[in-house]
GROMACS .gro file of C-alpha atoms in nm:
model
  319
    1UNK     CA    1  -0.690  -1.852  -1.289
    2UNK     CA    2  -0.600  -1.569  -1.515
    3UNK     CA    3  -0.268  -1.457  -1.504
    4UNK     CA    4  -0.145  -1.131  -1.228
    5UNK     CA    5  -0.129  -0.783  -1.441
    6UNK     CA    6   0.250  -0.721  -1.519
    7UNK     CA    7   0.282  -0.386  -1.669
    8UNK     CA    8   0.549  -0.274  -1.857
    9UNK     CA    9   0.575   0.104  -1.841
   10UNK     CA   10   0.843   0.152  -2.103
   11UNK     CA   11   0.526   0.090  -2.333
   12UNK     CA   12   0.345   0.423  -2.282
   13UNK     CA   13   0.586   0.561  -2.480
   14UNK     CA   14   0.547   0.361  -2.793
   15UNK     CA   15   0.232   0.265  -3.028
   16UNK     CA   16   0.133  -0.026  -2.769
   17UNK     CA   17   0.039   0.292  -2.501
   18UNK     CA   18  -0.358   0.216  -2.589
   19UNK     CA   19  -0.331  -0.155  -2.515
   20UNK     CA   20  -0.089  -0.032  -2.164
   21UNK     CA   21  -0.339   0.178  -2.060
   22UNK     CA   22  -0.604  -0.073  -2.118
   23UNK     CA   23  -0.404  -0.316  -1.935
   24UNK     CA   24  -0.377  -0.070  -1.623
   25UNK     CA   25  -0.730   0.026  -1.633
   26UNK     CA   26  -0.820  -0.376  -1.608
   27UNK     CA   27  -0.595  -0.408  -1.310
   28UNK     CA   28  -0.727  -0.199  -1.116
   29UNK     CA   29  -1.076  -0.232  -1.145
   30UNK     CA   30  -1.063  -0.628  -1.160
   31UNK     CA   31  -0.772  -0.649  -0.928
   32UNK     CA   32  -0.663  -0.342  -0.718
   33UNK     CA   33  -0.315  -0.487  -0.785
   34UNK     CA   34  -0.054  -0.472  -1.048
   35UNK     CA   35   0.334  -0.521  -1.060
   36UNK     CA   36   0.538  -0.277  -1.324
   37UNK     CA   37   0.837  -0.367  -1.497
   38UNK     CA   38   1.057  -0.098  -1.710
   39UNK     CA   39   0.961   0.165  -1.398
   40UNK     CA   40   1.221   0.389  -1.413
   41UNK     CA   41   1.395   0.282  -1.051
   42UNK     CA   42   1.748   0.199  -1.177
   43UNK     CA   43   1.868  -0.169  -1.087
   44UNK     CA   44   2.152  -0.090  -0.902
   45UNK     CA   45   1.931   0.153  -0.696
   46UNK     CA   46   1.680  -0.114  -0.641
   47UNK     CA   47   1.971  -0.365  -0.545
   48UNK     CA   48   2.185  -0.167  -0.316
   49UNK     CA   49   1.841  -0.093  -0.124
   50UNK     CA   50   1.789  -0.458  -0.095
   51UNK     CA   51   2.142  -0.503   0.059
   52UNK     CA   52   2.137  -0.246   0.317
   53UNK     CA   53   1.782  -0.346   0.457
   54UNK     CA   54   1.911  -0.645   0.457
   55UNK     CA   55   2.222  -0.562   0.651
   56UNK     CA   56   2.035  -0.354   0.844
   57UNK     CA   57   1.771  -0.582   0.968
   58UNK     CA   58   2.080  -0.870   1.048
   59UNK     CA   59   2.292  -0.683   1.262
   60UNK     CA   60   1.984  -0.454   1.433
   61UNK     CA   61   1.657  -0.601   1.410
   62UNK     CA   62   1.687  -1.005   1.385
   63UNK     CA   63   1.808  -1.057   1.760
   64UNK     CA   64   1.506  -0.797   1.915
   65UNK     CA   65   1.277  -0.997   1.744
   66UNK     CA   66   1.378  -1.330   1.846
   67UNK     CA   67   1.352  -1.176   2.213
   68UNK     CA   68   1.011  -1.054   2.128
   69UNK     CA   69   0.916  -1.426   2.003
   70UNK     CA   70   1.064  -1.570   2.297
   71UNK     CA   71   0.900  -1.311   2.528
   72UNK     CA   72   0.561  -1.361   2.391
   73UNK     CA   73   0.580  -1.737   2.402
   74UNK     CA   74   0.533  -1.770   2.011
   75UNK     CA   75   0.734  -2.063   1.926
   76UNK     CA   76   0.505  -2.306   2.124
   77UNK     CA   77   0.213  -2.200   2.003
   78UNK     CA   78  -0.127  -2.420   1.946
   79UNK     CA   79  -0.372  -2.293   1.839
   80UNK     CA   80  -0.411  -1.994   1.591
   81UNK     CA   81  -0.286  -1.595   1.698
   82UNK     CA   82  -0.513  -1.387   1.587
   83UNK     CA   83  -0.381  -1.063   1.737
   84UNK     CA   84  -0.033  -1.014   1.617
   85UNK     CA   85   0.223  -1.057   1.286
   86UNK     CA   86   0.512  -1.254   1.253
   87UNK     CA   87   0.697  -0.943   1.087
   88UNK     CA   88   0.960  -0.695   1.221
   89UNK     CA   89   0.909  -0.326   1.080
   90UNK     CA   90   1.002   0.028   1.140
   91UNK     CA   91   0.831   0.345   0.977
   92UNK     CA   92   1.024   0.661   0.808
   93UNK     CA   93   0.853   0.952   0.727
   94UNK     CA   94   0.960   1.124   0.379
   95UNK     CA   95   0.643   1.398   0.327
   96UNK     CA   96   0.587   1.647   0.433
   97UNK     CA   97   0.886   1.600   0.654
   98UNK     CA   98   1.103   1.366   0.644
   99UNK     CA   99   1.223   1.216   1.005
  100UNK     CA  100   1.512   0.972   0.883
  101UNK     CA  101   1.728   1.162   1.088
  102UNK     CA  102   1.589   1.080   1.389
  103UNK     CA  103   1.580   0.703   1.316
  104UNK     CA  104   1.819   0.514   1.563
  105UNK     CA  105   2.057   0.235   1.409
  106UNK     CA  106   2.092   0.330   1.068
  107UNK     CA  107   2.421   0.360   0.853
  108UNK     CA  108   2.420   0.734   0.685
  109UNK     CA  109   2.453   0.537   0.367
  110UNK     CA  110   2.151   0.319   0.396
  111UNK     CA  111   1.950   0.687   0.499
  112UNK     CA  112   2.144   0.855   0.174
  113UNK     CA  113   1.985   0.567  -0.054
  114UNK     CA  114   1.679   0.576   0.141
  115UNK     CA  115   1.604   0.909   0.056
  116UNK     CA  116   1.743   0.880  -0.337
  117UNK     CA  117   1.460   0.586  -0.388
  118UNK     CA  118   1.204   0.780  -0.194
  119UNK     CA  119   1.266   1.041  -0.400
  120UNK     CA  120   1.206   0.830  -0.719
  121UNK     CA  121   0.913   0.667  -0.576
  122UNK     CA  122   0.739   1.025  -0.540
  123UNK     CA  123   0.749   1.063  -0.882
  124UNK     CA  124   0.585   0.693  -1.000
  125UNK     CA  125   0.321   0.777  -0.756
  126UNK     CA  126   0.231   1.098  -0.870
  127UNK     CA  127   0.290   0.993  -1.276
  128UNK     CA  128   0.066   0.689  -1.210
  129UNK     CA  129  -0.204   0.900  -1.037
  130UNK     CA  130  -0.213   1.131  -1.408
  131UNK     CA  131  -0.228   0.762  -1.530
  132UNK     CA  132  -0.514   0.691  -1.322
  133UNK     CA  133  -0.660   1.016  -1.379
  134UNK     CA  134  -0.624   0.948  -1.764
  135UNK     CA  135  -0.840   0.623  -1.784
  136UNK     CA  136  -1.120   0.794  -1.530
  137UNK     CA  137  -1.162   1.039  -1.747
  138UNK     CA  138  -1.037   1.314  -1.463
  139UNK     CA  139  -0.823   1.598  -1.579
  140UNK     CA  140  -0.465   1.558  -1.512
  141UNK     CA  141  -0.356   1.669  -1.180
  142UNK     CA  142  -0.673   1.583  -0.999
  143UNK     CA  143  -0.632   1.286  -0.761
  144UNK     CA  144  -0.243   1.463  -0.636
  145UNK     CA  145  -0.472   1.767  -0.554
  146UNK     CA  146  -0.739   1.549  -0.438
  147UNK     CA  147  -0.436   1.411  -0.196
  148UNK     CA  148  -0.298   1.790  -0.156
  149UNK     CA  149  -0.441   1.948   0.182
  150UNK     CA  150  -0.264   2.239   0.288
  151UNK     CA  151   0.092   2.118   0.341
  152UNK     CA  152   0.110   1.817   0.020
  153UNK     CA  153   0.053   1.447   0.049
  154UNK     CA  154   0.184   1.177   0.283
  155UNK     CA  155   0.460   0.989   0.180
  156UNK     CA  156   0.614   0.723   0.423
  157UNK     CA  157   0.781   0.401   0.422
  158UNK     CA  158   0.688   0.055   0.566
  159UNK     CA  159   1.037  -0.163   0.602
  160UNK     CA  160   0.936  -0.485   0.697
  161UNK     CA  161   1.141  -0.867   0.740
  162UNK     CA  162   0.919  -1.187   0.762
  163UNK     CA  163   1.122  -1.421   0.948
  164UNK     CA  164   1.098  -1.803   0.892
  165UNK     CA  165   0.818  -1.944   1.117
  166UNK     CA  166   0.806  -2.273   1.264
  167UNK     CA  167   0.397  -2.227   1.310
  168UNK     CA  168   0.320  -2.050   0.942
  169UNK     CA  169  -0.005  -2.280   0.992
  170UNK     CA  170  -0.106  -2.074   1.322
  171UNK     CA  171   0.058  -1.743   1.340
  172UNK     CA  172   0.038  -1.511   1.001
  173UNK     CA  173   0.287  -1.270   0.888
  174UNK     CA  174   0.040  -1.008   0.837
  175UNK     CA  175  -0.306  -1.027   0.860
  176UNK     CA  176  -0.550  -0.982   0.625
  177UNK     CA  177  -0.680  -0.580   0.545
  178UNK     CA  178  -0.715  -0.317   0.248
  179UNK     CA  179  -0.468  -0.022   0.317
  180UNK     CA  180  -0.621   0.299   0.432
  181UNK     CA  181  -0.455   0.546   0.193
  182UNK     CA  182  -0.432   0.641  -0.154
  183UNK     CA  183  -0.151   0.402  -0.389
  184UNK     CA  184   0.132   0.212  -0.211
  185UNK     CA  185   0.442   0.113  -0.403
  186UNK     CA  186   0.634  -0.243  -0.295
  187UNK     CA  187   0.973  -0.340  -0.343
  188UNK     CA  188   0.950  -0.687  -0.196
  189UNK     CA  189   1.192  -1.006  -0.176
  190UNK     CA  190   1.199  -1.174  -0.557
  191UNK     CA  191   1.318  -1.480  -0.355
  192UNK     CA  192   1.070  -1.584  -0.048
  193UNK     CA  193   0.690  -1.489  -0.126
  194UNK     CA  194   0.420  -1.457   0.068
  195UNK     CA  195   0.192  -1.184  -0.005
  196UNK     CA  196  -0.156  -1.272  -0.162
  197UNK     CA  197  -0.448  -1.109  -0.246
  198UNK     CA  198  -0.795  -1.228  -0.217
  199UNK     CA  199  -0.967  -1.245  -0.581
  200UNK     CA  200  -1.327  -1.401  -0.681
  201UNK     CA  201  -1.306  -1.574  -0.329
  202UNK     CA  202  -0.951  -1.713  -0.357
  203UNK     CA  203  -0.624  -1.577  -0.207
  204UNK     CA  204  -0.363  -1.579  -0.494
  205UNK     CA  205   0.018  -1.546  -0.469
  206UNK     CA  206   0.150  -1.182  -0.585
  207UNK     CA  207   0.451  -1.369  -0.795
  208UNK     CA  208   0.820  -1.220  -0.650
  209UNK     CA  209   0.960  -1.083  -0.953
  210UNK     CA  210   1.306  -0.931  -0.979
  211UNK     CA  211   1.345  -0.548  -1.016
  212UNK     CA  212   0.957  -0.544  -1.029
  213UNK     CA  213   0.749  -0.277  -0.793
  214UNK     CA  214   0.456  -0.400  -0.688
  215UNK     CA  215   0.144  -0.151  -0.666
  216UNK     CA  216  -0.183  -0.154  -0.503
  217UNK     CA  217  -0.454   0.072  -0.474
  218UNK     CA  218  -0.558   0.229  -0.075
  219UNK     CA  219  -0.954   0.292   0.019
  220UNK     CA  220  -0.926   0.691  -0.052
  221UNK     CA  221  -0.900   0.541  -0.402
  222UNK     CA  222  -1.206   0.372  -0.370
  223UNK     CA  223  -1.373   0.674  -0.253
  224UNK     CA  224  -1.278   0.869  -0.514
  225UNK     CA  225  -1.397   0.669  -0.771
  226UNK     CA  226  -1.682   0.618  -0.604
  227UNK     CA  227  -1.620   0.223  -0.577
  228UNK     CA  228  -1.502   0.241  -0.982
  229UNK     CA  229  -1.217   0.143  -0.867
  230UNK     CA  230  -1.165  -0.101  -0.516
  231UNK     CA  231  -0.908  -0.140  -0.247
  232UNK     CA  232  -0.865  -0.538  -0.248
  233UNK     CA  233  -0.799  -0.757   0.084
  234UNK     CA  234  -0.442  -0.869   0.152
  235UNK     CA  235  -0.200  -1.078   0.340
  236UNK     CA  236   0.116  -1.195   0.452
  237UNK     CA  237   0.193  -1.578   0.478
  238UNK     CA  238   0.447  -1.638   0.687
  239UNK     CA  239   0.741  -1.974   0.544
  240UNK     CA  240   0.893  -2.221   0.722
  241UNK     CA  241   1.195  -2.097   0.577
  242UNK     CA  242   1.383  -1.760   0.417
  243UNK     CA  243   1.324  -1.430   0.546
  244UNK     CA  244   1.137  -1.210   0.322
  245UNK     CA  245   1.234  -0.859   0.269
  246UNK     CA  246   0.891  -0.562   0.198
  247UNK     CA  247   0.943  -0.211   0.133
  248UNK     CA  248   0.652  -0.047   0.103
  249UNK     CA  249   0.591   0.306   0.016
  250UNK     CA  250   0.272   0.473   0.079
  251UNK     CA  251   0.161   0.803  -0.108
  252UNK     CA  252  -0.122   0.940   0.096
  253UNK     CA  253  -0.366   1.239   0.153
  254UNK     CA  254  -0.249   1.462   0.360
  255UNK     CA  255  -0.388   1.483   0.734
  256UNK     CA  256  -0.628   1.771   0.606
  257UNK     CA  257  -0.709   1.669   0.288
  258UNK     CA  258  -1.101   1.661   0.237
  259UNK     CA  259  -1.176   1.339   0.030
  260UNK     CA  260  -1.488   1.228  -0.162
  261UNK     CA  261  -1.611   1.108  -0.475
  262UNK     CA  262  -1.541   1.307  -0.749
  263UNK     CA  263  -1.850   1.475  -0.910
  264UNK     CA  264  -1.736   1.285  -1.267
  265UNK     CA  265  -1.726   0.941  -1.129
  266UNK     CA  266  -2.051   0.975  -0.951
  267UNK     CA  267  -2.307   0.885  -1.216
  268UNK     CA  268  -2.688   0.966  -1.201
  269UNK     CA  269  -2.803   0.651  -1.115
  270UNK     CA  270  -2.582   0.604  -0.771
  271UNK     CA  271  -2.699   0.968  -0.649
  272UNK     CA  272  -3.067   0.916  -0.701
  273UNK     CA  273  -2.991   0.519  -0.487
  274UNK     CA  274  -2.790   0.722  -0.243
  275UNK     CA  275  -2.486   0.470  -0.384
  276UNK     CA  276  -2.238   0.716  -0.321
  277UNK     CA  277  -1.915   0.716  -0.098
  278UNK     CA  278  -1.876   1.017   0.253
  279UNK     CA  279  -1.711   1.284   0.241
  280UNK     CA  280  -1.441   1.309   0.530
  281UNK     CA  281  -1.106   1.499   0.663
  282UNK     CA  282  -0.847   1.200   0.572
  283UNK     CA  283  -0.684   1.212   0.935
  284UNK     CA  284  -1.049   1.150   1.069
  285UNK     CA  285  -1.075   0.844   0.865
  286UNK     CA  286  -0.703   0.717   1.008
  287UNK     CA  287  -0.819   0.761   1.298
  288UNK     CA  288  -1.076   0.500   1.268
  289UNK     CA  289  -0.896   0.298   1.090
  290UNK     CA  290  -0.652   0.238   1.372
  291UNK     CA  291  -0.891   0.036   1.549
  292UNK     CA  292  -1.001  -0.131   1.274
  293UNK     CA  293  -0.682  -0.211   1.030
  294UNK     CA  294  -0.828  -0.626   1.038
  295UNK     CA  295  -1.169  -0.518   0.969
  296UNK     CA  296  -1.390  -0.519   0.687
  297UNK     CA  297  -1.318  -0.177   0.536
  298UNK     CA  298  -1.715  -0.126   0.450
  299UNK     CA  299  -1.806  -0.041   0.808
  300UNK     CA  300  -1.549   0.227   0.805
  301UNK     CA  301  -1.713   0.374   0.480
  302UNK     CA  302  -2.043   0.376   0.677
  303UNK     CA  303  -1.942   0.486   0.968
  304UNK     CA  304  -1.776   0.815   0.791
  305UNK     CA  305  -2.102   0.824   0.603
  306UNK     CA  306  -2.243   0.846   0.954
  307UNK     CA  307  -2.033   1.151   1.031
  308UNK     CA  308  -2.092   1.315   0.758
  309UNK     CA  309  -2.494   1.321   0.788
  310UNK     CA  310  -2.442   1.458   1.117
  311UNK     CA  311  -2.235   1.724   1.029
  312UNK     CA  312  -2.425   1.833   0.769
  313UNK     CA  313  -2.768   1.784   0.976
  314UNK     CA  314  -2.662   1.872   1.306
  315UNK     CA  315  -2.729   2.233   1.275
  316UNK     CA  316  -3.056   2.171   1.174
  317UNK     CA  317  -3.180   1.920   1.408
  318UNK     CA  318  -3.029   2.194   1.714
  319UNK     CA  319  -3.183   2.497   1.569
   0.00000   0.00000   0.00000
């Protein structure tokens, strides 16, 4: 198997920027995954967001979800779960308002440092959108307005522990699904893995790698690039032992924020085969996907196709 794309940023500033570039373009239209070294997080940022999650999920989080296993009868159970995760998680909203504040249980330092990295992860998105934008051929700019709607993207974070599980065989720690949105950014455990993603027909290990961020690319992607490029199927495993740590960050249309191919990506061919992905409201598309988060993302697509052929023929069928 060849080997996962590690990407080392620092590079686009030196002669070796063609072959990065290359390398980036390859990863996500083979993959839909790549990890980046040299990102521009500092270490000790990286490090001190590790601890407090960490502390965090120890003195706040560990004991409610024991309860919850106990509660739900988990530990005993034979034969596979099909309808839940072995993960404990809460949500923070950064853009377009941020509602740390409101979160309950959290030290003002860990929301201080929360905010500094969210901060910093704003930025890689948006520089590796110009990135993406570069090797479509799409002026620079394009996919943040694509993502702009009328009051800026979506930017929140996913904290999430994966507890040791005595049934890893049965239960696991997040099912398998593409992510809805536009490019997510993961600061996972470099210790305990677990996350795969499915390639060629085989799930293969995303390789924990220190200081590394971890990025994959969400369906409005997809429909941008009118399939050039794909959201890829992914998973938790859940271990018999460690507890893995996953931050991730997801940089999203905003709720308003009309999506569809751009005219570039769509070639000739795809038009006259009617190959070419809806046009939707993003928020209309999350809505869907709530339901369907463990589907297979191409009924969504169709369904949204659906949508849109009424919309646009509706008026004329009624008149």
């Amino acid at each position: 198997m060849e080997n996962f794309p590690v990407i080392n940023l620092e590079k686009l500033n030196g002669e070796e920027r063609g072959t990065t570039m290359e390398k980036i373009k390859d990863a996500c239209e083979n993959w839909g995954f790549f990890e980046l070294v040299n990102h521009g997080l500092p270490h000790e940022l990286l490090d001190t967001v590790e601890r407090l999650a960490k502390e965090h999920y120890k003195k706040c989080m560990e004991q409610r979800f024991k309860e919850l296993v106990t509660a739900q009868g988990l530990e005993g159970v034979q034969t596979e779960v099909n309808d839940l995760d072995w993960e404990s998680t809460f949500h923070v909203r950064h853009l377009p308002q941020s509602n740390i504040s409101e979160i309950p249980d959290l030290e003002d330092e860990y929301r201080k440092v929360m905010k500094e990295f969210a901060l910093k992860l704003e930025k890689l998105a948006e520089e590796l959108l110009d990135l993406l934008c570069e090797n479509l051929g799409l002026e620079k700019g394009y996919l943040k307005k694509a993502f702009h709607g009328s009051k800026g993207p979506n930017f929140g974070t996913k904290v999430s522990n994966y507890p040791p599980c005595p049934k890893p065989d049965l239960i696991k720690g997040l099912r398998a699904h593409t992510d809805a949105g536009g490019i997510i950014l993961l600061f996972q455990d470099d210790k305990v893995s677990g996350l795969q993603l499915l390639k060629d027909g085989q799930w293969i290990d995303v390789p924990p790698m220190r200081h590394s961020i971890v990025i994959n690319l969400g369906d409005q992607l997809e429909v941008i690039t009118n399939g050039k490029y794909k959201s890829v199927l992914h998973r938790v495993i859940a271990q018999t032992n460690g507890n893995r740590m996953s931050i991730a960050s997801f940089y999203n249309p905003g709720g308003d924020a009309v999506i569809y191919p751009a005219t570039a990506l769509v070639e000739k061919e795809a038009e006259e085969k009617n190959n070419v992905y809806p046009k939707f409201v993003f928020e209309d598309y999350m809505k869907l996907y709530a339901g369907l988060k463990f589907q297979a993302k191409e009924p969504r697509f169709e369904a949204m196709k659906a949508v849109e052929s009424n919309v646009t023929v509706g008026p004329i069928a009624t008149a």
